[in-house]
Amino acid sequence: MLGRHFRFLQGEDLGQSVQYAPRRAVETGQPVTSLVRNSRKDGTAFIGELILSPLRDESGAVTDFLGF
């Protein structure tokens, strides 16, 4: 899963409002935590927690984001 976008876990349920929270976090350089409905390979649903945190350089500028 390393390097893949978390959307592949959502299966057909791509209309969740959670997809806007990470975009806002990246635009504003803020951390975000959201609950996401995901799907297993067999189609059963489960709830996952998305944590997205900005990584900053010595000057405080956002250089990357780390997601769990």
Short mmCIF file of N, CA and C in Angstrom, two decimals:
data_model
loop_
_atom_site.label_atom_id
_atom_site.label_comp_id
_atom_site.label_asym_id
_atom_site.label_seq_id
_atom_site.Cartn_x
_atom_site.Cartn_y
_atom_site.Cartn_z
N MET A 1 0.82 -1.19 0.00
CA MET A 1 0.00 0.00 0.00
C MET A 1 0.87 1.25 0.00
N LEU A 2 2.12 1.14 0.33
CA LEU A 2 3.00 2.28 0.39
C LEU A 2 3.00 3.03 -0.94
N GLY A 3 2.73 4.31 -0.87
CA GLY A 3 2.72 5.13 -2.08
C GLY A 3 1.40 5.14 -2.82
N ARG A 4 0.42 4.34 -2.41
CA ARG A 4 -0.88 4.33 -3.07
C ARG A 4 -1.84 5.27 -2.36
N HIS A 5 -2.78 5.81 -3.11
CA HIS A 5 -3.80 6.69 -2.53
C HIS A 5 -4.81 5.81 -1.79
N PHE A 6 -5.31 6.29 -0.65
CA PHE A 6 -6.23 5.49 0.17
C PHE A 6 -7.57 5.24 -0.52
N ARG A 7 -7.89 5.96 -1.59
CA ARG A 7 -9.19 5.81 -2.25
C ARG A 7 -9.46 4.39 -2.74
N PHE A 8 -8.42 3.62 -3.04
CA PHE A 8 -8.66 2.28 -3.54
C PHE A 8 -9.40 1.41 -2.50
N LEU A 9 -9.33 1.76 -1.23
CA LEU A 9 -10.05 1.02 -0.19
C LEU A 9 -11.54 1.36 -0.16
N GLN A 10 -11.94 2.46 -0.77
CA GLN A 10 -13.33 2.90 -0.72
C GLN A 10 -14.21 2.18 -1.72
N GLY A 11 -13.64 1.43 -2.63
CA GLY A 11 -14.44 0.70 -3.60
C GLY A 11 -15.29 1.66 -4.41
N GLU A 12 -16.59 1.38 -4.47
CA GLU A 12 -17.53 2.21 -5.24
C GLU A 12 -18.04 3.41 -4.46
N ASP A 13 -17.71 3.50 -3.17
CA ASP A 13 -18.25 4.55 -2.30
C ASP A 13 -17.37 5.80 -2.34
N LEU A 14 -17.24 6.41 -3.51
CA LEU A 14 -16.35 7.55 -3.67
C LEU A 14 -17.00 8.88 -3.37
N GLY A 15 -18.28 8.91 -3.01
CA GLY A 15 -18.98 10.16 -2.76
C GLY A 15 -18.89 10.64 -1.33
N GLN A 16 -18.02 10.06 -0.53
CA GLN A 16 -17.93 10.45 0.87
C GLN A 16 -17.36 11.86 1.00
N SER A 17 -17.88 12.60 1.97
CA SER A 17 -17.40 13.96 2.18
C SER A 17 -15.97 13.99 2.71
N VAL A 18 -15.47 12.85 3.22
CA VAL A 18 -14.12 12.82 3.77
C VAL A 18 -13.08 13.16 2.71
N GLN A 19 -13.37 12.95 1.45
CA GLN A 19 -12.37 13.24 0.42
C GLN A 19 -12.07 14.72 0.31
N TYR A 20 -12.94 15.58 0.82
CA TYR A 20 -12.69 17.01 0.78
C TYR A 20 -11.81 17.48 1.93
N ALA A 21 -11.87 16.79 3.07
CA ALA A 21 -11.07 17.18 4.23
C ALA A 21 -9.57 17.09 3.95
N PRO A 22 -9.06 16.00 3.35
CA PRO A 22 -7.62 15.97 3.04
C PRO A 22 -7.21 17.06 2.06
N ARG A 23 -8.04 17.35 1.10
CA ARG A 23 -7.72 18.42 0.13
C ARG A 23 -7.58 19.76 0.84
N ARG A 24 -8.53 20.05 1.74
CA ARG A 24 -8.45 21.30 2.51
C ARG A 24 -7.20 21.33 3.38
N ALA A 25 -6.85 20.18 3.98
CA ALA A 25 -5.67 20.12 4.83
C ALA A 25 -4.41 20.43 4.03
N VAL A 26 -4.31 19.88 2.84
CA VAL A 26 -3.14 20.14 1.99
C VAL A 26 -3.11 21.61 1.58
N GLU A 27 -4.24 22.15 1.20
CA GLU A 27 -4.30 23.55 0.78
C GLU A 27 -3.92 24.51 1.90
N THR A 28 -4.27 24.16 3.14
CA THR A 28 -4.02 25.07 4.27
C THR A 28 -2.80 24.68 5.11
N GLY A 29 -2.21 23.52 4.83
CA GLY A 29 -1.05 23.07 5.58
C GLY A 29 -1.38 22.62 7.00
N GLN A 30 -2.61 22.17 7.21
CA GLN A 30 -3.06 21.77 8.54
C GLN A 30 -3.22 20.24 8.61
N PRO A 31 -3.09 19.65 9.80
CA PRO A 31 -3.35 18.22 9.96
C PRO A 31 -4.85 17.95 9.94
N VAL A 32 -5.22 16.71 9.63
CA VAL A 32 -6.63 16.32 9.63
C VAL A 32 -6.75 14.86 10.04
N THR A 33 -7.82 14.54 10.76
CA THR A 33 -8.17 13.17 11.10
C THR A 33 -9.62 12.96 10.70
N SER A 34 -9.88 11.88 9.95
CA SER A 34 -11.24 11.61 9.47
C SER A 34 -11.53 10.11 9.54
N LEU A 35 -12.80 9.77 9.75
CA LEU A 35 -13.23 8.38 9.64
C LEU A 35 -13.70 8.15 8.21
N VAL A 36 -13.34 6.99 7.65
CA VAL A 36 -13.63 6.68 6.26
C VAL A 36 -14.27 5.30 6.16
N ARG A 37 -15.36 5.19 5.39
CA ARG A 37 -15.95 3.88 5.10
C ARG A 37 -15.12 3.23 4.00
N ASN A 38 -14.60 2.05 4.27
CA ASN A 38 -13.79 1.33 3.31
C ASN A 38 -14.42 -0.01 2.99
N SER A 39 -13.88 -0.70 1.98
CA SER A 39 -14.39 -2.02 1.58
C SER A 39 -13.25 -3.01 1.50
N ARG A 40 -13.51 -4.19 2.05
CA ARG A 40 -12.55 -5.28 1.91
C ARG A 40 -12.68 -5.87 0.50
N LYS A 41 -11.75 -6.75 0.16
CA LYS A 41 -11.77 -7.38 -1.15
C LYS A 41 -13.09 -8.11 -1.41
N ASP A 42 -13.69 -8.69 -0.36
CA ASP A 42 -14.95 -9.42 -0.51
C ASP A 42 -16.17 -8.50 -0.50
N GLY A 43 -15.95 -7.19 -0.38
CA GLY A 43 -17.05 -6.22 -0.43
C GLY A 43 -17.61 -5.81 0.92
N THR A 44 -17.22 -6.47 2.01
CA THR A 44 -17.74 -6.07 3.32
C THR A 44 -17.10 -4.74 3.75
N ALA A 45 -17.90 -3.95 4.42
CA ALA A 45 -17.46 -2.61 4.81
C ALA A 45 -16.73 -2.62 6.15
N PHE A 46 -15.84 -1.67 6.33
CA PHE A 46 -15.21 -1.42 7.62
C PHE A 46 -14.87 0.06 7.70
N ILE A 47 -14.74 0.56 8.92
CA ILE A 47 -14.42 1.97 9.13
C ILE A 47 -12.92 2.09 9.41
N GLY A 48 -12.28 3.00 8.70
CA GLY A 48 -10.87 3.27 8.91
C GLY A 48 -10.69 4.71 9.33
N GLU A 49 -9.58 4.98 9.97
CA GLU A 49 -9.26 6.35 10.39
C GLU A 49 -8.11 6.86 9.52
N LEU A 50 -8.29 7.99 8.92
CA LEU A 50 -7.27 8.63 8.10
C LEU A 50 -6.65 9.77 8.92
N ILE A 51 -5.34 9.74 9.06
CA ILE A 51 -4.61 10.81 9.74
C ILE A 51 -3.61 11.37 8.74
N LEU A 52 -3.69 12.65 8.48
CA LEU A 52 -2.82 13.31 7.52
C LEU A 52 -2.13 14.47 8.23
N SER A 53 -0.79 14.46 8.23
CA SER A 53 -0.03 15.49 8.94
C SER A 53 1.00 16.14 8.02
N PRO A 54 1.11 17.46 8.09
CA PRO A 54 2.12 18.15 7.28
C PRO A 54 3.51 17.94 7.86
N LEU A 55 4.50 17.83 6.99
CA LEU A 55 5.91 17.78 7.39
C LEU A 55 6.52 19.11 6.98
N ARG A 56 7.24 19.72 7.89
CA ARG A 56 7.78 21.06 7.66
C ARG A 56 9.30 21.05 7.69
N ASP A 57 9.90 21.97 6.95
CA ASP A 57 11.36 22.13 6.98
C ASP A 57 11.74 23.08 8.12
N GLU A 58 13.04 23.39 8.22
CA GLU A 58 13.52 24.24 9.31
C GLU A 58 12.87 25.62 9.35
N SER A 59 12.45 26.10 8.18
CA SER A 59 11.83 27.43 8.14
C SER A 59 10.33 27.40 8.43
N GLY A 60 9.77 26.19 8.58
CA GLY A 60 8.34 26.06 8.87
C GLY A 60 7.48 25.85 7.64
N ALA A 61 8.09 25.82 6.46
CA ALA A 61 7.33 25.60 5.22
C ALA A 61 6.97 24.12 5.08
N VAL A 62 5.75 23.85 4.63
CA VAL A 62 5.31 22.47 4.41
C VAL A 62 6.04 21.91 3.19
N THR A 63 6.69 20.76 3.38
CA THR A 63 7.42 20.13 2.29
C THR A 63 6.71 18.88 1.78
N ASP A 64 6.01 18.17 2.67
CA ASP A 64 5.32 16.93 2.34
C ASP A 64 4.19 16.71 3.33
N PHE A 65 3.40 15.66 3.08
CA PHE A 65 2.39 15.22 4.02
C PHE A 65 2.59 13.74 4.29
N LEU A 66 2.34 13.34 5.53
CA LEU A 66 2.45 11.96 5.94
C LEU A 66 1.05 11.48 6.28
N GLY A 67 0.63 10.38 5.68
CA GLY A 67 -0.70 9.84 5.93
C GLY A 67 -0.65 8.47 6.56
N PHE A 68 -1.54 8.24 7.51
CA PHE A 68 -1.69 6.94 8.16
C PHE A 68 -3.12 6.49 8.00
#
